[in-house]
PDB file of C-alpha atoms in Angstrom:
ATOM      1  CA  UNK K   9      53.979  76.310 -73.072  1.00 53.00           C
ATOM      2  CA  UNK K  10      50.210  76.825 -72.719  1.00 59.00           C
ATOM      3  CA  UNK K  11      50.601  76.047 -69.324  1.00 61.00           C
ATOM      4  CA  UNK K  12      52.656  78.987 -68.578  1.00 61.00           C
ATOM      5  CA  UNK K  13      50.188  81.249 -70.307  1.00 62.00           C
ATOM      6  CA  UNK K  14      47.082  79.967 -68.056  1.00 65.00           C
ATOM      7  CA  UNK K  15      45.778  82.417 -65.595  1.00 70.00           C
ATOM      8  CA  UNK K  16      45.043  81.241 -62.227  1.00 66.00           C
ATOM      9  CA  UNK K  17      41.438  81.602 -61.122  1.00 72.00           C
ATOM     10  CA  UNK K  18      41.135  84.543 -58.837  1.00 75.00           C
ATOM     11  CA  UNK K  19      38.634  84.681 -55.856  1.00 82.00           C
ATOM     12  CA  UNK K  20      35.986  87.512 -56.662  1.00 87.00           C
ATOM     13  CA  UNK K  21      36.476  88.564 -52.720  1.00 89.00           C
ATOM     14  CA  UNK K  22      40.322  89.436 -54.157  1.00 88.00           C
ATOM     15  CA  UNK K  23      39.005  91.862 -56.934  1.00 89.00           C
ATOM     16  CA  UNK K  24      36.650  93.373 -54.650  1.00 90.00           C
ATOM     17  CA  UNK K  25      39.475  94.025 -52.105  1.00 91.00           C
ATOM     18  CA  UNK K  26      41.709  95.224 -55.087  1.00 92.00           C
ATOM     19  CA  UNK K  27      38.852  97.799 -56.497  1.00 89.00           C
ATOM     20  CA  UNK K  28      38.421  99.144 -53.132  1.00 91.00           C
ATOM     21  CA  UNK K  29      41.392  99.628 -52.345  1.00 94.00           C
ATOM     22  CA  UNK K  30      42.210 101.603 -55.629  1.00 93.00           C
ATOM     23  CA  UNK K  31      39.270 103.560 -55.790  1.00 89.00           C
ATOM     24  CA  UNK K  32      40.260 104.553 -51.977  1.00 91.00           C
ATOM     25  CA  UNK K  33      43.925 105.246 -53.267  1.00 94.00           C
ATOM     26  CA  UNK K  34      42.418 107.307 -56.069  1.00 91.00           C
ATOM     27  CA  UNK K  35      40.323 109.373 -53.754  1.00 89.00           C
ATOM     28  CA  UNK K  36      43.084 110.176 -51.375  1.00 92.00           C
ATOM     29  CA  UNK K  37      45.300 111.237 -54.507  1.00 94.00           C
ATOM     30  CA  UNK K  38      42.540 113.840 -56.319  1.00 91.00           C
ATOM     31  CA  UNK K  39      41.897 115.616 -52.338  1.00 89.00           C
ATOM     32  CA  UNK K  40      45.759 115.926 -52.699  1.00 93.00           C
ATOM     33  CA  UNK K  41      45.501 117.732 -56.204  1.00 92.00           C
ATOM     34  CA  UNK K  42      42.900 119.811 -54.295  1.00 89.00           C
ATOM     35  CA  UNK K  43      44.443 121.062 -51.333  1.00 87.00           C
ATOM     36  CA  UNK K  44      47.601 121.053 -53.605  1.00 90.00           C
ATOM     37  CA  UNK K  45      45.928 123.444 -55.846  1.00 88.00           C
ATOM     38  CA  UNK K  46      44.599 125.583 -53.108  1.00 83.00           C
ATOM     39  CA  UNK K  47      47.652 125.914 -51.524  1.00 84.00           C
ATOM     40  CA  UNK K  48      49.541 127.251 -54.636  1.00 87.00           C
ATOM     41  CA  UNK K  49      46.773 129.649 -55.756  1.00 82.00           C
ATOM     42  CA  UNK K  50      45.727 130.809 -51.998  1.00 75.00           C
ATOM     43  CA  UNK K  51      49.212 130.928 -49.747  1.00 77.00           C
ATOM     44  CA  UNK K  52      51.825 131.004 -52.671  1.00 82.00           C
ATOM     45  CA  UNK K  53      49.236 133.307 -55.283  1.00 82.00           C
ATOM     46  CA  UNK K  54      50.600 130.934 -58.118  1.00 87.00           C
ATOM     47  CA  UNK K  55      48.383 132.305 -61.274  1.00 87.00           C
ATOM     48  CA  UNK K  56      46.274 129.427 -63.345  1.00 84.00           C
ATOM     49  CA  UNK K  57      48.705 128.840 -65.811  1.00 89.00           C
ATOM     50  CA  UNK K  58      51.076 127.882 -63.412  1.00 92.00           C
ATOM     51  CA  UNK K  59      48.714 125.243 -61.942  1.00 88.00           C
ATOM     52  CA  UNK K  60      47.049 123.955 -65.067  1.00 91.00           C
ATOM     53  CA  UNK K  61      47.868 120.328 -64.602  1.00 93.00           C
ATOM     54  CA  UNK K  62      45.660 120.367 -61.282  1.00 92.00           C
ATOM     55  CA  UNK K  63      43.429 122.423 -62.834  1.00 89.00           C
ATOM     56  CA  UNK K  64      42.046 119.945 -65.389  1.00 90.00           C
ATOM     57  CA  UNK K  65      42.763 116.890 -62.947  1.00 92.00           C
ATOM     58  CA  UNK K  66      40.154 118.689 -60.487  1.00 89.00           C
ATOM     59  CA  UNK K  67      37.718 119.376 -64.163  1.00 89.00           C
ATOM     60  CA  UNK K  68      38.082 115.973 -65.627  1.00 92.00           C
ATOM     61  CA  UNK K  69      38.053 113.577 -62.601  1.00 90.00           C
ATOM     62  CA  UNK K  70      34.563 114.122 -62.402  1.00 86.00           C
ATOM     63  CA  UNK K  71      33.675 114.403 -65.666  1.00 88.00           C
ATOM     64  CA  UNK K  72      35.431 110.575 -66.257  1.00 90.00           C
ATOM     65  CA  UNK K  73      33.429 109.375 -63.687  1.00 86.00           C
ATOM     66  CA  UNK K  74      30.213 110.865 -64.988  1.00 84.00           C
ATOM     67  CA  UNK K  75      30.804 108.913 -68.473  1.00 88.00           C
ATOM     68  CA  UNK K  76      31.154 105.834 -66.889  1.00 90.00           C
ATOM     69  CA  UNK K  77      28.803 105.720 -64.656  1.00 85.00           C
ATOM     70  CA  UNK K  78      26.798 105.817 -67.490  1.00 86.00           C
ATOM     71  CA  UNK K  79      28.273 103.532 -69.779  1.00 89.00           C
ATOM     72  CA  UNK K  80      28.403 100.759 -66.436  1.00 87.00           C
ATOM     73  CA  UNK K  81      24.630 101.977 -66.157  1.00 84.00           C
ATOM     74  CA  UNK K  82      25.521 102.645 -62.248  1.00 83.00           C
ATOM     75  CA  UNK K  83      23.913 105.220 -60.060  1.00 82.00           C
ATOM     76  CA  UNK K  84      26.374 106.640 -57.699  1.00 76.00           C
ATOM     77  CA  UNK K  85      23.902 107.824 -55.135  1.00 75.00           C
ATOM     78  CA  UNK K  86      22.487 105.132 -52.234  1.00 70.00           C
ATOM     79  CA  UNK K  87      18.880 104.438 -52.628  1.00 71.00           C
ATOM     80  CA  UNK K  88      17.448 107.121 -49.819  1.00 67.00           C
ATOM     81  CA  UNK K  89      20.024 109.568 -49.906  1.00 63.00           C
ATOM     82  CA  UNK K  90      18.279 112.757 -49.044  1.00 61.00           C
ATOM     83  CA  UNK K  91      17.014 111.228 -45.590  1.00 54.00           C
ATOM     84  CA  UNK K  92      20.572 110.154 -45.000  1.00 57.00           C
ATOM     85  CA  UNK K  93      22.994 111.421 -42.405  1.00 59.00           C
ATOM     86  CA  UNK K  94      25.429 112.034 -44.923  1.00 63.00           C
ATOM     87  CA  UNK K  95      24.310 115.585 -46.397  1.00 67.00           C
ATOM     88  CA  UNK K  96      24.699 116.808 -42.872  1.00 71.00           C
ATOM     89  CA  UNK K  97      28.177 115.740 -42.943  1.00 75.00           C
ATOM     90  CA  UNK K  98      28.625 117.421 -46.957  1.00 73.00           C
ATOM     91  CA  UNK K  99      27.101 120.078 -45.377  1.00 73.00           C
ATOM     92  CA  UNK K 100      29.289 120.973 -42.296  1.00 78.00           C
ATOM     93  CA  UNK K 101      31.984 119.668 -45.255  1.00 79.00           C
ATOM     94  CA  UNK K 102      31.600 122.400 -46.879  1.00 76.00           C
ATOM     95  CA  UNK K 103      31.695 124.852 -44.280  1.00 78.00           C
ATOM     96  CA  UNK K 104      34.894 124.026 -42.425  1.00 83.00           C
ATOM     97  CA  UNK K 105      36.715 123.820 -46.015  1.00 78.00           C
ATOM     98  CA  UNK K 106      35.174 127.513 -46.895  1.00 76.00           C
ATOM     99  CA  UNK K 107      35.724 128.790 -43.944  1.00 78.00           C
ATOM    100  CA  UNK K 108      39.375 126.939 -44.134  1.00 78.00           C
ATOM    101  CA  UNK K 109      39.711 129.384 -46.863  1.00 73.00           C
ATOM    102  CA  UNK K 110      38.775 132.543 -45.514  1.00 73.00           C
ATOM    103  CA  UNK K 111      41.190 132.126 -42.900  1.00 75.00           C
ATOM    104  CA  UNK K 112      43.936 131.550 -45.060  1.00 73.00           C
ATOM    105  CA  UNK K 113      42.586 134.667 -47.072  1.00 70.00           C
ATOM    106  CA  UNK K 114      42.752 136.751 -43.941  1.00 72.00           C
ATOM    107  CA  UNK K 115      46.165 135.589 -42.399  1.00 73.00           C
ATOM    108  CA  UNK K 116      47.703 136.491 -46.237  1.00 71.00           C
ATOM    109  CA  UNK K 117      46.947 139.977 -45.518  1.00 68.00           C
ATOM    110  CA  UNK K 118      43.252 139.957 -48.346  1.00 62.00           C
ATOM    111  CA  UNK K 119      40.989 142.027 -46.118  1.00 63.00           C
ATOM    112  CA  UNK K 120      42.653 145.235 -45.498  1.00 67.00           C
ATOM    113  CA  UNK K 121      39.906 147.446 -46.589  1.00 67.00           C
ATOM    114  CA  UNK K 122      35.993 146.963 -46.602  1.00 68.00           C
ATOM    115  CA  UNK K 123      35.986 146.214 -50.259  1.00 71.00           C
ATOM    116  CA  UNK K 124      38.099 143.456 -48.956  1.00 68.00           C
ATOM    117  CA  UNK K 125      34.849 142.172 -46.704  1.00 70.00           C
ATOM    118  CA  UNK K 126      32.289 142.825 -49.244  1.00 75.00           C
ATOM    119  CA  UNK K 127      33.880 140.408 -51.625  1.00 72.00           C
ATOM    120  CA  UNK K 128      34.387 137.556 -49.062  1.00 70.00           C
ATOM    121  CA  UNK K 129      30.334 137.758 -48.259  1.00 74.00           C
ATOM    122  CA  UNK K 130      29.446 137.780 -51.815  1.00 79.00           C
ATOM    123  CA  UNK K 131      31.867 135.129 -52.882  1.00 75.00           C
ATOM    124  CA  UNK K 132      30.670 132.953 -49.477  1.00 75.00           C
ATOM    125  CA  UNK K 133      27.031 133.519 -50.682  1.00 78.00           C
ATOM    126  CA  UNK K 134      27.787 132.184 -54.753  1.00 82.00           C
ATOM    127  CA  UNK K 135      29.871 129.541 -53.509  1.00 75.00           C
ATOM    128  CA  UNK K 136      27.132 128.458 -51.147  1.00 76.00           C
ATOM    129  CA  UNK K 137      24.406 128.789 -53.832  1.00 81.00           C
ATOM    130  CA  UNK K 138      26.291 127.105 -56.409  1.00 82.00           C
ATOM    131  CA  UNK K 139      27.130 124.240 -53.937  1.00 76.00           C
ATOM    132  CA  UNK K 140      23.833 123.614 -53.125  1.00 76.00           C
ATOM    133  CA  UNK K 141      22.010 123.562 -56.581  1.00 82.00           C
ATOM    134  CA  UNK K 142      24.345 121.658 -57.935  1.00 81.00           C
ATOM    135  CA  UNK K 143      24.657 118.637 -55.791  1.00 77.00           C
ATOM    136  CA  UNK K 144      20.297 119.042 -55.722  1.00 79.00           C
ATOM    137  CA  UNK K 145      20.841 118.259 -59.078  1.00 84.00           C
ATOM    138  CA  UNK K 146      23.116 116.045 -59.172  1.00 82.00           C
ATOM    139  CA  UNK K 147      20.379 114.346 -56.662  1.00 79.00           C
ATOM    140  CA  UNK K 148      17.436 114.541 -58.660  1.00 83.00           C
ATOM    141  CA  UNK K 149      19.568 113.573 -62.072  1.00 85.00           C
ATOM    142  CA  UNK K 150      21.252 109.853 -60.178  1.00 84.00           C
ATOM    143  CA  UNK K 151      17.807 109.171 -58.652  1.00 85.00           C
ATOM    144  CA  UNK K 152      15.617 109.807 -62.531  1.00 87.00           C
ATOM    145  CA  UNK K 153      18.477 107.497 -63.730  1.00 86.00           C
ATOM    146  CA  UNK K 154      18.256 104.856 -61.136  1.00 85.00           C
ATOM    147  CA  UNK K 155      14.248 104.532 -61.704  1.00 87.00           C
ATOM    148  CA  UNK K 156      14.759 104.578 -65.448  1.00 88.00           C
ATOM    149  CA  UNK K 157      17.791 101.890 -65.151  1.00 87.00           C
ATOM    150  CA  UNK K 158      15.592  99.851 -62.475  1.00 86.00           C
ATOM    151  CA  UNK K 159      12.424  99.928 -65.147  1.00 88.00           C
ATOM    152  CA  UNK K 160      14.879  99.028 -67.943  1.00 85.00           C
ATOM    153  CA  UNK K 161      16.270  96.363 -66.219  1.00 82.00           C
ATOM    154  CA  UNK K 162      13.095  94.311 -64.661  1.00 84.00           C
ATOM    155  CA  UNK K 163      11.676  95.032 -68.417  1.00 82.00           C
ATOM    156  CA  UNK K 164      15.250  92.328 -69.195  1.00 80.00           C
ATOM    157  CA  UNK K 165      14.294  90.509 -66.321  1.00 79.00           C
ATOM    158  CA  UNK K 166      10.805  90.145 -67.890  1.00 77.00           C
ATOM    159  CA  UNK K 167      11.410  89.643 -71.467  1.00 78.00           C
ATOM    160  CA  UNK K 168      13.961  87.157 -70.164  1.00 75.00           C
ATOM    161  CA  UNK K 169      12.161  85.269 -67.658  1.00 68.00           C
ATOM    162  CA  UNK K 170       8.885  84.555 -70.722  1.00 70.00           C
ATOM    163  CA  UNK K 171      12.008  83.862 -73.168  1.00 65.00           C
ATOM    164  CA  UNK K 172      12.662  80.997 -70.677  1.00 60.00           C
ATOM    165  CA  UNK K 173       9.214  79.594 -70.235  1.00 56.00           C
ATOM    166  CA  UNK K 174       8.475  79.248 -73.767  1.00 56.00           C
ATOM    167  CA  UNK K 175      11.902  76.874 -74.257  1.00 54.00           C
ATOM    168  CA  UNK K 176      10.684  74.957 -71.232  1.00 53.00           C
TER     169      UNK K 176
END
C-alpha cells in the first residue's frame, strides 16, 4: 500500500515550467478583470455595485502579492531597473491605455460641452501624477528592501560560514 502513496520525484525544470506557466495564466486572467471592468463602467456605464467582484479582484491582486513578497523575502523589481528599457515601455503603457480611454469617453457621447474637456485634462493630469509617484515608490520601497534582504542574508551567509569552521 505504501507504494501507492509514494510520490514520484519531480524534475525542478517541471515546477519551474509549471510556475511560469501559472503565473503567466494568472496575469492574462487579472488584464481580463481589467478591461472587463472598464468595459462595463466606460461603454455599458454599469455603476460600482454592479461590478464589485472586479472591483476588489483589481484591489486585492496586488495587495496578495505585496504580502508575499514579503513573507518569500523576494524583491519584485530586477536589480537596475530605473536604467532599464522597460519604464519606457510602462510609460508609453500608460499612455495608449489612457488615451484608450478617452476615446471611448468621446465616442459615448462625454464631451459635449467644455466642462466636458476641462474634466478630461484634469483627470489626465491626476491620473498621470498618481501613476508616476506611485510606481517611484514602489521603486525606491523594492530596491531599500532588496539592500536590507541582501545585508540580512550575507549576515546568514556569515554567521553560517564561522558556524562551519569552528565544527571543522
Amino acid at each position: 500500500m505504501k507504494k501507492f502513496l509514494k510520490k514520484a520525484p519531480v524534475d525542478e525544470r517541471i515546477l519551474q515550467a509549471k510556475r511560469q506557466i501559472h503565473a503567466e495564466m494568472l496575469l492574462m486572467i487579472y488584464y481580463f478583470i481589467i478591461i472587463a471592468f472598464a468595459v462595463k463602467t466606460l461603454l455599458l456605464h454599469y455603476s460600482l455595485g454592479q461590478c464589485i467582484v472586479e472591483y476588489c479582484i483589481i484591489l486585492f491582486v496586488p495587495l496578495y502579492q505585496m504580502v508575499r513578497t514579503r513573507q518569500l523575502k523576494v524583491v519584485l523589481i530586477p536589480e537596475n531597473y530605473r536604467a532599464n528599457r522597460r519604464n519606457a515601455k510602462e510609460m508609453a503603457a500608460f499612455f495608449i491605455v489612457y488615451g484608450a480611454c478617452i476615446a471611448i469617453f468621446i465616442a459615448t457621447g462625454g464631451l459635449m460641452d467644455s466642462q466636458g474637456w476641462t474634466i478630461l485634462g484634469i483627470t489626465f493630469v491626476v491620473c498621470f501624477i498618481v501613476f508616476c509617484v506611485s510606481r517611484q515608490v514602489f521603486i525606491q520601497v523594492e530596491e531599500r528592501r532588496r539592500k536590507k534582504l541582501e545585508e540580512e542574508f550575507s549576515a546568514e551567509e556569515a554567521s553560517e560560514d564561522t558556524s562551519s569552521d569552528k565544527t571543522i
